[in-house]
PDB file of C-alpha atoms and ligand atoms in Angstrom:
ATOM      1  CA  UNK A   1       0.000   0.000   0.000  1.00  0.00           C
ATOM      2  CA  UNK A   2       1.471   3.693  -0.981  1.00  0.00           C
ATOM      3  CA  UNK A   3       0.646   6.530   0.933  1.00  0.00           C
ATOM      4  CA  UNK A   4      -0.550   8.412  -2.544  1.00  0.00           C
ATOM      5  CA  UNK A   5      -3.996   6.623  -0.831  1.00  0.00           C
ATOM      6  CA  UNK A   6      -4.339   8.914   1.441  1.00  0.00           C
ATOM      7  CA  UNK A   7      -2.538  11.949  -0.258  1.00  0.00           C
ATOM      8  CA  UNK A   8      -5.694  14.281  -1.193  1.00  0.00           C
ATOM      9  CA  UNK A   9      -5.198  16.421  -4.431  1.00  0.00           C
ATOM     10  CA  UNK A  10      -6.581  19.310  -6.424  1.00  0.00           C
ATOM     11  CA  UNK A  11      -8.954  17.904  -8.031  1.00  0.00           C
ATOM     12  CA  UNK A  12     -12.422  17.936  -6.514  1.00  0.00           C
ATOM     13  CA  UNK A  13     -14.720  14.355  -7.245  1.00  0.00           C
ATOM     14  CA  UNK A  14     -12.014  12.406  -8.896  1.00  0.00           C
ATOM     15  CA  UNK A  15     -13.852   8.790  -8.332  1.00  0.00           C
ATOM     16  CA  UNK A  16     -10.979   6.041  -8.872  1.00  0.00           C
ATOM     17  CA  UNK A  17     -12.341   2.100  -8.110  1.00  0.00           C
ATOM     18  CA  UNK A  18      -9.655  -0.123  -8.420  1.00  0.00           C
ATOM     19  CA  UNK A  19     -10.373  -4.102  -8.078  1.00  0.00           C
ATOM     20  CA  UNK A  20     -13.282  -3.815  -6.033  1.00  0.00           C
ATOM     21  CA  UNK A  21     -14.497  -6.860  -4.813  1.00  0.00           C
ATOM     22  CA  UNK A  22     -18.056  -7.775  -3.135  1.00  0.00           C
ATOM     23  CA  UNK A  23     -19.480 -11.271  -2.535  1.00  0.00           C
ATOM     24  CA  UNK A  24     -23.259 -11.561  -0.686  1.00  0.00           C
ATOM     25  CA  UNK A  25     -23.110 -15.439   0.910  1.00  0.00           C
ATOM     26  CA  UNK A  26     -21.147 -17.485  -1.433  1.00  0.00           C
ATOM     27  CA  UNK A  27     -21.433 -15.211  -4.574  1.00  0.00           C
ATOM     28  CA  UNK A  28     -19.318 -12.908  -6.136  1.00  0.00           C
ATOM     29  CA  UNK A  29     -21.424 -10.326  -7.455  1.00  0.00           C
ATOM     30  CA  UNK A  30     -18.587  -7.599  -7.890  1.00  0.00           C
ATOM     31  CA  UNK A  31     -15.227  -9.559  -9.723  1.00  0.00           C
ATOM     32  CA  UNK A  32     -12.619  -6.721  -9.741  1.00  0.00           C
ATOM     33  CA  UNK A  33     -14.137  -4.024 -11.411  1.00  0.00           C
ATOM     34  CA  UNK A  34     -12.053  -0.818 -11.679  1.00  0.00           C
ATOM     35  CA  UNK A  35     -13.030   2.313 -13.371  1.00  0.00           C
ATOM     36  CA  UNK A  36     -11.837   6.170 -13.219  1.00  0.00           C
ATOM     37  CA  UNK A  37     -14.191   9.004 -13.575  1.00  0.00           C
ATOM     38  CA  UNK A  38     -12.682  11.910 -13.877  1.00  0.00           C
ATOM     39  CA  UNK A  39     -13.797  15.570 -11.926  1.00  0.00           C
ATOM     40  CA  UNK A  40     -16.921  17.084 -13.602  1.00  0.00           C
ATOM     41  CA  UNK A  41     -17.109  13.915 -15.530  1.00  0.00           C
ATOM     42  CA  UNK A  42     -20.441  11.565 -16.414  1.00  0.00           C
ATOM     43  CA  UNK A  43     -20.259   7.766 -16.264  1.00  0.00           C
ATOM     44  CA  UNK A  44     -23.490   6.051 -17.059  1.00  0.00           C
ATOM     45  CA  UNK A  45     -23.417   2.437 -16.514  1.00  0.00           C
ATOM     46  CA  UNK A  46     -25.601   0.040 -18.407  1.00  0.00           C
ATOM     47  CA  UNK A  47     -25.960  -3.291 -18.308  1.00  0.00           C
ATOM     48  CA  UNK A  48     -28.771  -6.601 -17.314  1.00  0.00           C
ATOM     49  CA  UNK A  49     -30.538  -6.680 -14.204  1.00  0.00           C
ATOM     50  CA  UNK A  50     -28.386  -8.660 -11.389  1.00  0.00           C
ATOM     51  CA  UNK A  51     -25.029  -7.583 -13.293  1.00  0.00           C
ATOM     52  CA  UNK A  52     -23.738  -5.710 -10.113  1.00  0.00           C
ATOM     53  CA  UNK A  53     -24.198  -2.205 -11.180  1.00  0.00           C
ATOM     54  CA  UNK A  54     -26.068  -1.214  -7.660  1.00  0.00           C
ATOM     55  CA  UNK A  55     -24.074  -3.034  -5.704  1.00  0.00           C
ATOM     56  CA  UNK A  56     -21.040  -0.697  -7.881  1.00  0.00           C
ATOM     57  CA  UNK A  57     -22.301   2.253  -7.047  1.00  0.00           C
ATOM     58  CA  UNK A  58     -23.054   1.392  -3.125  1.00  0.00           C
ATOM     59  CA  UNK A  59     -19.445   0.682  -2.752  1.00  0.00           C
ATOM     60  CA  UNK A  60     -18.770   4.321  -3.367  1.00  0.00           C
ATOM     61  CA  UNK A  61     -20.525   6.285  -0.715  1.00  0.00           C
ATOM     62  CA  UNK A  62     -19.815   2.740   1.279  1.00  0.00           C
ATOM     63  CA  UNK A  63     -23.216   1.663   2.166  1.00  0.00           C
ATOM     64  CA  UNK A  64     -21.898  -1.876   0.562  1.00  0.00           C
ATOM     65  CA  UNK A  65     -18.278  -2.595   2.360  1.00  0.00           C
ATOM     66  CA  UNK A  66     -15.613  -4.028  -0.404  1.00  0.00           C
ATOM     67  CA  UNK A  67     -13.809  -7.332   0.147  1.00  0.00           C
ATOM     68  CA  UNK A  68     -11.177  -6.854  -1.616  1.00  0.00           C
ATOM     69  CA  UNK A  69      -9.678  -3.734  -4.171  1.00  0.00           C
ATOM     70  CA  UNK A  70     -10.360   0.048  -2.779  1.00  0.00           C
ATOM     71  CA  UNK A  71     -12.231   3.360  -3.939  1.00  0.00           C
ATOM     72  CA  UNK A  72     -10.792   6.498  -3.586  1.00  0.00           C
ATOM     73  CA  UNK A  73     -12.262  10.166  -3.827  1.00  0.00           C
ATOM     74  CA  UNK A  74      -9.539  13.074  -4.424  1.00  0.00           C
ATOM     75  CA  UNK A  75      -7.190  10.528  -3.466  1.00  0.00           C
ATOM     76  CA  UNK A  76      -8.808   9.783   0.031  1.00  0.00           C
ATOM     77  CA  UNK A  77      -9.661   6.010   0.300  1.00  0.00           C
ATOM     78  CA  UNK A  78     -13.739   6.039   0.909  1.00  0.00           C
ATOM     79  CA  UNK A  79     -14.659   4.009   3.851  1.00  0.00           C
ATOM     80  CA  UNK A  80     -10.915   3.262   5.533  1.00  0.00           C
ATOM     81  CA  UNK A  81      -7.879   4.552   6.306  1.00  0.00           C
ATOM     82  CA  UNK A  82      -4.632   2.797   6.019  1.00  0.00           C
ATOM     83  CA  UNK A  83      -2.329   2.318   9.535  1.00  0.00           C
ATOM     84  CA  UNK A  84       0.482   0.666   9.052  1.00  0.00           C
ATOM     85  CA  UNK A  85       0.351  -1.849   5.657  1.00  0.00           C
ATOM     86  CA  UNK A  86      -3.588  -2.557   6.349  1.00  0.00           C
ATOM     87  CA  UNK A  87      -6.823  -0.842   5.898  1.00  0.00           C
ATOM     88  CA  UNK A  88      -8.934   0.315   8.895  1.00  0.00           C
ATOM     89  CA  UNK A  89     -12.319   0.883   8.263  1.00  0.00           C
ATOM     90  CA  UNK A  90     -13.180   4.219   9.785  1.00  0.00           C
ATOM     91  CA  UNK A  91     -15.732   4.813  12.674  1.00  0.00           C
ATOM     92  CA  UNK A  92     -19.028   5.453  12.030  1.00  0.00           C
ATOM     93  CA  UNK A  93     -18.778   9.187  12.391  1.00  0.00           C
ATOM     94  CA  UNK A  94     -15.959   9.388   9.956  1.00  0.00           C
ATOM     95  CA  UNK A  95     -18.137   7.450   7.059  1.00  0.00           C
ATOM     96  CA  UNK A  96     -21.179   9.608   7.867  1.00  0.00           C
ATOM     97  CA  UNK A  97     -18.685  13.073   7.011  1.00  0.00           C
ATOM     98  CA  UNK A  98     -17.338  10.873   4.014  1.00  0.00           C
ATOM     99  CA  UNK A  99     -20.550  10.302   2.787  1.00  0.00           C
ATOM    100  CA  UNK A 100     -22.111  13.986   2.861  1.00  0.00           C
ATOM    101  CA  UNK A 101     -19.250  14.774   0.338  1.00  0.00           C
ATOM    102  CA  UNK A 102     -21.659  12.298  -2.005  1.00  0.00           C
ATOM    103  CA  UNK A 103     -24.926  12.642  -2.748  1.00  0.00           C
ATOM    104  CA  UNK A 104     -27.053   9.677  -4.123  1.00  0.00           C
ATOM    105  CA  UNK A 105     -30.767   9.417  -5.813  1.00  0.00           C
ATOM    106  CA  UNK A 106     -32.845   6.382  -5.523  1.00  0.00           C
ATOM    107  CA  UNK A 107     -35.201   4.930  -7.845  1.00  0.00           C
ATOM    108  CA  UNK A 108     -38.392   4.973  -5.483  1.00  0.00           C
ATOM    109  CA  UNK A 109     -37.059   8.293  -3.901  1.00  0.00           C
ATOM    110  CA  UNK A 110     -36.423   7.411  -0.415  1.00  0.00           C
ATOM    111  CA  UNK A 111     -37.957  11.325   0.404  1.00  0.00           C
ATOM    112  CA  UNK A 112     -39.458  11.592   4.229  1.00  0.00           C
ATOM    113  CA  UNK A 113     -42.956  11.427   3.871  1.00  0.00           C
ATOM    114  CA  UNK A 114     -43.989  13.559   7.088  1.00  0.00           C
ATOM    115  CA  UNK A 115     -41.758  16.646   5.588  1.00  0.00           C
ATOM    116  CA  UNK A 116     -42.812  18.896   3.243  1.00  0.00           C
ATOM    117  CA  UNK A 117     -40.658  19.336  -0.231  1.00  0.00           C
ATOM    118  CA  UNK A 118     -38.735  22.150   1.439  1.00  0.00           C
ATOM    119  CA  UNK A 119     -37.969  20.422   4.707  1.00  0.00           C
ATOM    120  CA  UNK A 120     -36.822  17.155   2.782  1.00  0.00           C
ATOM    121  CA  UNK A 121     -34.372  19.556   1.255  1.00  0.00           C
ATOM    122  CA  UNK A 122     -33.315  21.798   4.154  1.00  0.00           C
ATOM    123  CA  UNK A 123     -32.781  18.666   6.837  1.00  0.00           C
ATOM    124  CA  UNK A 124     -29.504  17.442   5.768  1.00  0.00           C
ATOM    125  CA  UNK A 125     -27.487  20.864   5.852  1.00  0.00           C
ATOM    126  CA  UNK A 126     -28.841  21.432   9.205  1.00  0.00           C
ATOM    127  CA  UNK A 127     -28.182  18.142  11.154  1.00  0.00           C
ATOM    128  CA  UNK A 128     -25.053  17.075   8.854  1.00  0.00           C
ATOM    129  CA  UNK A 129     -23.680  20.895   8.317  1.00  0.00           C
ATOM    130  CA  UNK A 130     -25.015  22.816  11.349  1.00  0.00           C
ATOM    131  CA  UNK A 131     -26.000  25.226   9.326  1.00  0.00           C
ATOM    132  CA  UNK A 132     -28.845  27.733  10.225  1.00  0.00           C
ATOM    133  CA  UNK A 133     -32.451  26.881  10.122  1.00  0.00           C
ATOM    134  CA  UNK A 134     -32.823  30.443   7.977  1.00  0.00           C
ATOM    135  CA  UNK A 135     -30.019  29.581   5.719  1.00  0.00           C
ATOM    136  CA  UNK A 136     -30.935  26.011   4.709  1.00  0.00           C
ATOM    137  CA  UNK A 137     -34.586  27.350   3.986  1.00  0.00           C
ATOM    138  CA  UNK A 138     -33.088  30.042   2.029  1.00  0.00           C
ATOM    139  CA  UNK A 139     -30.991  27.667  -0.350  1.00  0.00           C
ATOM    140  CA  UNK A 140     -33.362  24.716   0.030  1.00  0.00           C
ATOM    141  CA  UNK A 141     -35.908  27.391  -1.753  1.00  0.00           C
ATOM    142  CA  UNK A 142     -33.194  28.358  -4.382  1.00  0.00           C
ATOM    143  CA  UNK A 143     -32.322  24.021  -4.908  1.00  0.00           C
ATOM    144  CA  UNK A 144     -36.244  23.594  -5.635  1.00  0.00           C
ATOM    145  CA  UNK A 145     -36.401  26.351  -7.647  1.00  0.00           C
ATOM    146  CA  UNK A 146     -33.252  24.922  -9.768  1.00  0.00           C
ATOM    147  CA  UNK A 147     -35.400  21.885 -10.292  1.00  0.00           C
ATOM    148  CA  UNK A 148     -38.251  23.968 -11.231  1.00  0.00           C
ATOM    149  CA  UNK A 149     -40.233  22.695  -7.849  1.00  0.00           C
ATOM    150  CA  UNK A 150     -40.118  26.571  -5.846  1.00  0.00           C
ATOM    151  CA  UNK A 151     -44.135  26.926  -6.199  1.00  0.00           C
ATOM    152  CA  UNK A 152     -44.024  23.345  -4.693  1.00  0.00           C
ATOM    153  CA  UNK A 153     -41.897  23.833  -1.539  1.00  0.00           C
ATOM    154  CA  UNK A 154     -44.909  23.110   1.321  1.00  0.00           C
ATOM    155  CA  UNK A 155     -46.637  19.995  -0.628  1.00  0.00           C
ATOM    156  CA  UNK A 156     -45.771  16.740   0.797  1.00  0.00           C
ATOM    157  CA  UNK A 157     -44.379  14.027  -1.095  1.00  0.00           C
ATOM    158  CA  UNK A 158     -47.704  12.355  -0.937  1.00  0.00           C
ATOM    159  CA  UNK A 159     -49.352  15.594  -2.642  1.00  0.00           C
ATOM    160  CA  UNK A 160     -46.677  15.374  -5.517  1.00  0.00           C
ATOM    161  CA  UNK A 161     -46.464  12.922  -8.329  1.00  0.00           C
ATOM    162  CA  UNK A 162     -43.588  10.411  -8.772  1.00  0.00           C
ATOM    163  CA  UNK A 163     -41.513  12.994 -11.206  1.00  0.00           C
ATOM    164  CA  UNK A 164     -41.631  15.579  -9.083  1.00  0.00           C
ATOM    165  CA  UNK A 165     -40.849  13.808  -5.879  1.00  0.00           C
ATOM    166  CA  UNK A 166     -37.765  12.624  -7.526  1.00  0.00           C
ATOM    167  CA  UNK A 167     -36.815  16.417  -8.489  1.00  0.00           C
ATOM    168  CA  UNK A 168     -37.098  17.018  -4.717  1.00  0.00           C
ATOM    169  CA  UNK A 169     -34.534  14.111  -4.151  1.00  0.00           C
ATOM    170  CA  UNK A 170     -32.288  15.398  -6.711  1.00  0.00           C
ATOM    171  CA  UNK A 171     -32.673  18.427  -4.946  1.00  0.00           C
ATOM    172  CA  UNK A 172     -32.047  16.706  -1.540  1.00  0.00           C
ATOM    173  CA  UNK A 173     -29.162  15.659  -2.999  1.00  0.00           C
ATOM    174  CA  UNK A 174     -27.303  18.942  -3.750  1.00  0.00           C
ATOM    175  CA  UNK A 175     -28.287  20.428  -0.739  1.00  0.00           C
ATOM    176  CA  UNK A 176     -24.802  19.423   0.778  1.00  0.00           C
ATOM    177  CA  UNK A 177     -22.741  20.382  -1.890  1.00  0.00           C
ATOM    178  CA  UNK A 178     -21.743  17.164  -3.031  1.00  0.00           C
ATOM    179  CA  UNK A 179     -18.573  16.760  -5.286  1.00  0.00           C
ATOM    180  CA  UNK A 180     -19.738  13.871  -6.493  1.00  0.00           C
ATOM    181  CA  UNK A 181     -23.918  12.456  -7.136  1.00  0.00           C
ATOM    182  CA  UNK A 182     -24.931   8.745  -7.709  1.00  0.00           C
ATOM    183  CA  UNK A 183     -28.116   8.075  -9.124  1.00  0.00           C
ATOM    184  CA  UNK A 184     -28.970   4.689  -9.446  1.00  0.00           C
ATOM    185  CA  UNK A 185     -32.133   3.950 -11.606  1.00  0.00           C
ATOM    186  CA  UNK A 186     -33.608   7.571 -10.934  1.00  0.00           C
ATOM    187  CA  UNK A 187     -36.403   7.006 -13.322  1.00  0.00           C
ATOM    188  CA  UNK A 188     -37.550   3.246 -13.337  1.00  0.00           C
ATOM    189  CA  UNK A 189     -40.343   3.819 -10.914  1.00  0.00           C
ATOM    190  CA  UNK A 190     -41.513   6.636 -13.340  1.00  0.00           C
ATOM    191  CA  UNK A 191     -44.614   6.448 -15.528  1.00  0.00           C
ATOM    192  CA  UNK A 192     -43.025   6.943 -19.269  1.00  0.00           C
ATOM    193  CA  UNK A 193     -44.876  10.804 -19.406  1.00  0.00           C
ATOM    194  CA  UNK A 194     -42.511  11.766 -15.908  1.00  0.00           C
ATOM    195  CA  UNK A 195     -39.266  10.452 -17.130  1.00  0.00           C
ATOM    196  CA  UNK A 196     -38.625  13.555 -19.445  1.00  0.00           C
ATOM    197  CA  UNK A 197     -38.687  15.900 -16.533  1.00  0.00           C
ATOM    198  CA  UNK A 198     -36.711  13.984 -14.521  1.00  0.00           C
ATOM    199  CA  UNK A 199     -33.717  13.766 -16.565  1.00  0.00           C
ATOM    200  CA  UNK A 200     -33.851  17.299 -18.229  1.00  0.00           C
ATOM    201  CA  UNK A 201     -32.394  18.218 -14.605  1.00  0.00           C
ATOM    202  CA  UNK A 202     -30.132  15.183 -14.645  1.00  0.00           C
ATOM    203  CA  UNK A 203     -29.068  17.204 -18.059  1.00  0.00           C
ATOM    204  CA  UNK A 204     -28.598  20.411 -16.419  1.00  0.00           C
ATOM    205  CA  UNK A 205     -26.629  18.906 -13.551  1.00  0.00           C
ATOM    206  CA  UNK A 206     -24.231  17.346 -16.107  1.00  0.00           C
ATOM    207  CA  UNK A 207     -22.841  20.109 -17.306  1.00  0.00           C
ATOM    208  CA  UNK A 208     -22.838  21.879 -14.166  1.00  0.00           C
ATOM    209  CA  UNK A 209     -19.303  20.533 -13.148  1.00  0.00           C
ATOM    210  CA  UNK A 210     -20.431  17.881 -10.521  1.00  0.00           C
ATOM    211  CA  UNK A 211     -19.103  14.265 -10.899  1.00  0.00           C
ATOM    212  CA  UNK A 212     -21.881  12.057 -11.993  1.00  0.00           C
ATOM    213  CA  UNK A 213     -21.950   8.488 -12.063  1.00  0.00           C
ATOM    214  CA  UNK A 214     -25.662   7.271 -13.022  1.00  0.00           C
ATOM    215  CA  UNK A 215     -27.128   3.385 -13.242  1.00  0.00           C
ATOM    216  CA  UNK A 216     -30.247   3.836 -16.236  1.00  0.00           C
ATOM    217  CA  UNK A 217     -31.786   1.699 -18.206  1.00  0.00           C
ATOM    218  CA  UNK A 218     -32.547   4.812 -20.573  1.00  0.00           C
ATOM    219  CA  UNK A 219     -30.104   4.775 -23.697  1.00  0.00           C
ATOM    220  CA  UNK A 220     -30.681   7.853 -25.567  1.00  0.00           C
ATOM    221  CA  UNK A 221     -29.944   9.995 -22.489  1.00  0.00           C
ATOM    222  CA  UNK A 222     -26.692   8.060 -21.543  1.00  0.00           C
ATOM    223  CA  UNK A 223     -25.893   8.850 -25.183  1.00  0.00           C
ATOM    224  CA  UNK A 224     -26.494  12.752 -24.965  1.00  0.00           C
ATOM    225  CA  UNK A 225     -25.161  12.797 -21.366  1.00  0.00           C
ATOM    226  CA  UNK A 226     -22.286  10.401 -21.008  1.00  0.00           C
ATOM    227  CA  UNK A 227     -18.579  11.070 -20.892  1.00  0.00           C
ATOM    228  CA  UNK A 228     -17.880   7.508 -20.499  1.00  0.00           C
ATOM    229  CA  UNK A 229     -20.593   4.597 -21.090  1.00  0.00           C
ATOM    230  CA  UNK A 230     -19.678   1.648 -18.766  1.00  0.00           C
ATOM    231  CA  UNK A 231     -20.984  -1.589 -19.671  1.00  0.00           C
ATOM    232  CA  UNK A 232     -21.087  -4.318 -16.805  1.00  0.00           C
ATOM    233  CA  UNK A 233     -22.437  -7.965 -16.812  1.00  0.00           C
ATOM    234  CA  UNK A 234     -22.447 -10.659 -14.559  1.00  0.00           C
ATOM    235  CA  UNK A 235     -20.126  -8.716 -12.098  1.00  0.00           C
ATOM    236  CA  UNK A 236     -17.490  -6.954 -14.101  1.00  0.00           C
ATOM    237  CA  UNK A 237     -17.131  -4.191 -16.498  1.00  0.00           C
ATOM    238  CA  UNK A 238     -16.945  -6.152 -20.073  1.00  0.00           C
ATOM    239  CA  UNK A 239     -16.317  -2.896 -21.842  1.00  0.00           C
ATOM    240  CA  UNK A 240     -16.414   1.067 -21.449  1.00  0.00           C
ATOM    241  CA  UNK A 241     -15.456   4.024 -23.581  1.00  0.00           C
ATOM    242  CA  UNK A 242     -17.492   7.103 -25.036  1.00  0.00           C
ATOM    243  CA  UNK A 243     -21.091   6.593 -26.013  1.00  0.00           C
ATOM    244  CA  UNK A 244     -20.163   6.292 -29.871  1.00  0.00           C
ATOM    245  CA  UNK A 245     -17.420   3.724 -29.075  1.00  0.00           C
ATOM    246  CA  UNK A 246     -19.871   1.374 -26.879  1.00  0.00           C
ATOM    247  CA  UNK A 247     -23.482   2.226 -28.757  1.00  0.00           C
ATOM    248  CA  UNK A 248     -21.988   1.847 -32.036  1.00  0.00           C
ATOM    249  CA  UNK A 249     -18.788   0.044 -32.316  1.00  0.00           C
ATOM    250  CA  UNK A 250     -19.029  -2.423 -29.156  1.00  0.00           C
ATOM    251  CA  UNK A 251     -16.193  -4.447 -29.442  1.00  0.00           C
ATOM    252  CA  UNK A 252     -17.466  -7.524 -26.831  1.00  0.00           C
ATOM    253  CA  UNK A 253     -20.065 -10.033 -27.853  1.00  0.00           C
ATOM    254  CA  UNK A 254     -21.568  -9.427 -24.888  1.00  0.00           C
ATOM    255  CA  UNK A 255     -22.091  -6.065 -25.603  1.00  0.00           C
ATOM    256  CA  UNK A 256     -23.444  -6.474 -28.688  1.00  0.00           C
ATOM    257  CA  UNK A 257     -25.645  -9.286 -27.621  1.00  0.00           C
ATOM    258  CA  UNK A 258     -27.129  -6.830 -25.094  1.00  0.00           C
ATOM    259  CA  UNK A 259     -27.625  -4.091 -27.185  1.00  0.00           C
ATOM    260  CA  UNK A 260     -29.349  -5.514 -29.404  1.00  0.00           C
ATOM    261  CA  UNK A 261     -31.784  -6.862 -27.468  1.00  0.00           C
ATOM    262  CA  UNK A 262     -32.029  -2.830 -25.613  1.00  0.00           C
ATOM    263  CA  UNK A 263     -31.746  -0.908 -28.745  1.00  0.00           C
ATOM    264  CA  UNK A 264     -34.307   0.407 -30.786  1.00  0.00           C
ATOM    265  CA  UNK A 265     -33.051  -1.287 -34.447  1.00  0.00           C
ATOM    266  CA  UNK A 266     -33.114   3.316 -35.079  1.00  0.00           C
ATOM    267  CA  UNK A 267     -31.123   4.007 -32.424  1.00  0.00           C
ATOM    268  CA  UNK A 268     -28.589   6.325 -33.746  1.00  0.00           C
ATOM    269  CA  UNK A 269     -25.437   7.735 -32.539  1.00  0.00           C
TER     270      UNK A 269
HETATM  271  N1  ADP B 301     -27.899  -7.349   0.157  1.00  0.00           N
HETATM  272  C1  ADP B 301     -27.785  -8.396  -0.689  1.00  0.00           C
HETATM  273  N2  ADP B 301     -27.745  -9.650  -0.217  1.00  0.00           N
HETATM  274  C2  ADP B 301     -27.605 -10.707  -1.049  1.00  0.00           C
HETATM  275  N3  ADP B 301     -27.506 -10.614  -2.384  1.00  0.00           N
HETATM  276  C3  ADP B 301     -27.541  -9.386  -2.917  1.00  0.00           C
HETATM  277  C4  ADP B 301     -27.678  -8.205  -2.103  1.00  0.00           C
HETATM  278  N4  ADP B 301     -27.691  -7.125  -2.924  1.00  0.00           N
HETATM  279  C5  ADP B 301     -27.551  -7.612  -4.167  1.00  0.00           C
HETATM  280  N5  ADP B 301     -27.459  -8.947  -4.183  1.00  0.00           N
HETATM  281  C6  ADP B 301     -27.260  -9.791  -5.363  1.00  0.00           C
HETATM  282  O1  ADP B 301     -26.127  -9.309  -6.037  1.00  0.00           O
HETATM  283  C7  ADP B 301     -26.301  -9.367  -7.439  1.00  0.00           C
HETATM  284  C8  ADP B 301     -26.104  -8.001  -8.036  1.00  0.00           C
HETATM  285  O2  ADP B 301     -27.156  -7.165  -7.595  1.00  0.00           O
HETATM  286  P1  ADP B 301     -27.278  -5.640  -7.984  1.00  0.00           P
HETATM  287  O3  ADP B 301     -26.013  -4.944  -7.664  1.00  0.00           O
HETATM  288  O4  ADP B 301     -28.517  -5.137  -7.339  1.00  0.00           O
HETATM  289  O5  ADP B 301     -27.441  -5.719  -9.571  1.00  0.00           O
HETATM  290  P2  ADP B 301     -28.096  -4.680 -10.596  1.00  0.00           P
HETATM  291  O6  ADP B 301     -28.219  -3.366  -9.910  1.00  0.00           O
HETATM  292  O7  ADP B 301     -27.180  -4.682 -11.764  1.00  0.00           O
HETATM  293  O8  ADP B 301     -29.444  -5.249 -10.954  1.00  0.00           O
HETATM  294  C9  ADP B 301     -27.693  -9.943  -7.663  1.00  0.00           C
HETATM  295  O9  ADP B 301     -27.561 -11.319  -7.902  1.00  0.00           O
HETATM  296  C10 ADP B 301     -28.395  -9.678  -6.361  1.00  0.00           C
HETATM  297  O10 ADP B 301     -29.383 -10.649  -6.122  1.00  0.00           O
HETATM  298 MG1   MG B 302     -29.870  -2.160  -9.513  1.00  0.00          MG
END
């Protein structure tokens, strides 16, 4: 183990995984995978249901521990810290600060029902951040307003519909600043009409500088959004490059084999 682990640098939501390995019981559902997104970049990972790809990006804010390989963010190693030649996994505290650095955005929302939009949004930065009451109100009003949500802000979840609940997760999410945000199926639970909405922010956010790494099932926006399209099955990433490289030039069979079965025969590049 080097101590460049540990060395933090410049760059702000640098994601590097590097053999990361996760077995539930007796099987292996994450085989060395290792994959580099870059600050400000957008990784969109594809691939069949059961290939790993949640399980991927739960390693990175550590809600999944690795069993082998190790994720670091800026250069700090996410979830431990090395003493001596091992790795230490840090106290409970210390993951909780780690983790505000990263937001993340369920597929069934995961927003408090007995809050209001607003106070979904303006929790967080209060309890994690100790910021003021006033102030978190004041920028939760300015996040909702980014997702187009500000005439919105005292309607509980239950009051909204599923697309605009998720734009209050997203902007949940950004409420602590995070360098980077991991969405992971943010519009499955959608009916097709809500989708749209849903990732014309994920658009927005894209370019806004943020590190994004995103699990979707929806090709034509990992096409216009994606940096890097990662393609993982059965526990590893079989192949990754730029959306032209992977939609039309795949060089696995794998890939192929899956596409074809995903991709509208019109699907172009
Ligand atoms: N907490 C868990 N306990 C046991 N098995 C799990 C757990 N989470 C995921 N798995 C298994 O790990 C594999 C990968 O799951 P997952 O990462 O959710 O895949 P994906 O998101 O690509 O559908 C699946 O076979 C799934 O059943
Ligand atoms: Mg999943």
């Amino acid at each position: 183990m080097t101590n460049t682990l540990t060395a933090p640098t410049a760059a702000r939501g640098l994601v590097e995984i590097t053999g990361v390995r996760k077995s539930f019981g007796a099987t292996e559902v994450l085989k060395g995978v290792s994959l580099t997104v870059e600050p400000g970049g957008v990784a969109v990972i594809v691939g069949p249901s059961g290939s790993g790809k949640s399980t991927l990006l739960r390693t990175i804010n550590h809600l999944e521990k690795v069993d082998g390989g190790h994720i670091t963010i800026d250069g700090q190693l996410v979830g431990y810290e090395v003493r001596g030649d091992r790795l230490y996994e840090l106290r409970e505290k210390e993951i909780l600060k780690q983790r505000t650095g990263i937001g993340m955005v369920f597929q069934n929302f995961n927003l408090f029902p007995h809050l209001t939009a607003l106070e979904n949004v303006a929790e967080a930065p209060v309890v994690a951040q100790g910021r003021s009451k006033e102030e978190a109100r004041r920028r939760g009003l300015e996040l909702l307003d980014r997702v187009g949500l500000k005439d919105r802000a005292d309607a509980y979840p239950r009051q909204l519909s599923g697309g605009q609940q998720q734009r209050v997760a997203i902007a949940r999410a950004l409420a602590l600043d995070p360098k980077i945000l991991l969405f992971d199926e943010p519009t499955s639970a959608l009916d097709p009409e809500l989708v749209n909405e849903v990732l014309d922010v994920i658009r927005e956010l894209a370019t806004s500088g943020t590190t994004l790494v995103i699990v979707t099932h929806e090709m034509g926006f990992a096409r216009d959004v994606a940096d890097t399209v990662v393609f993982m099955d059965q526990g590893q990433i079989v192949e990754q490059g730029t959306p032209q490289q992977i939609f039309s030039n795949p060089q696995e069979p794998r890939t192929r084999s899956f596409f074809s079965k995903v991709l509208e025969p019109a699907f172009n590049i």
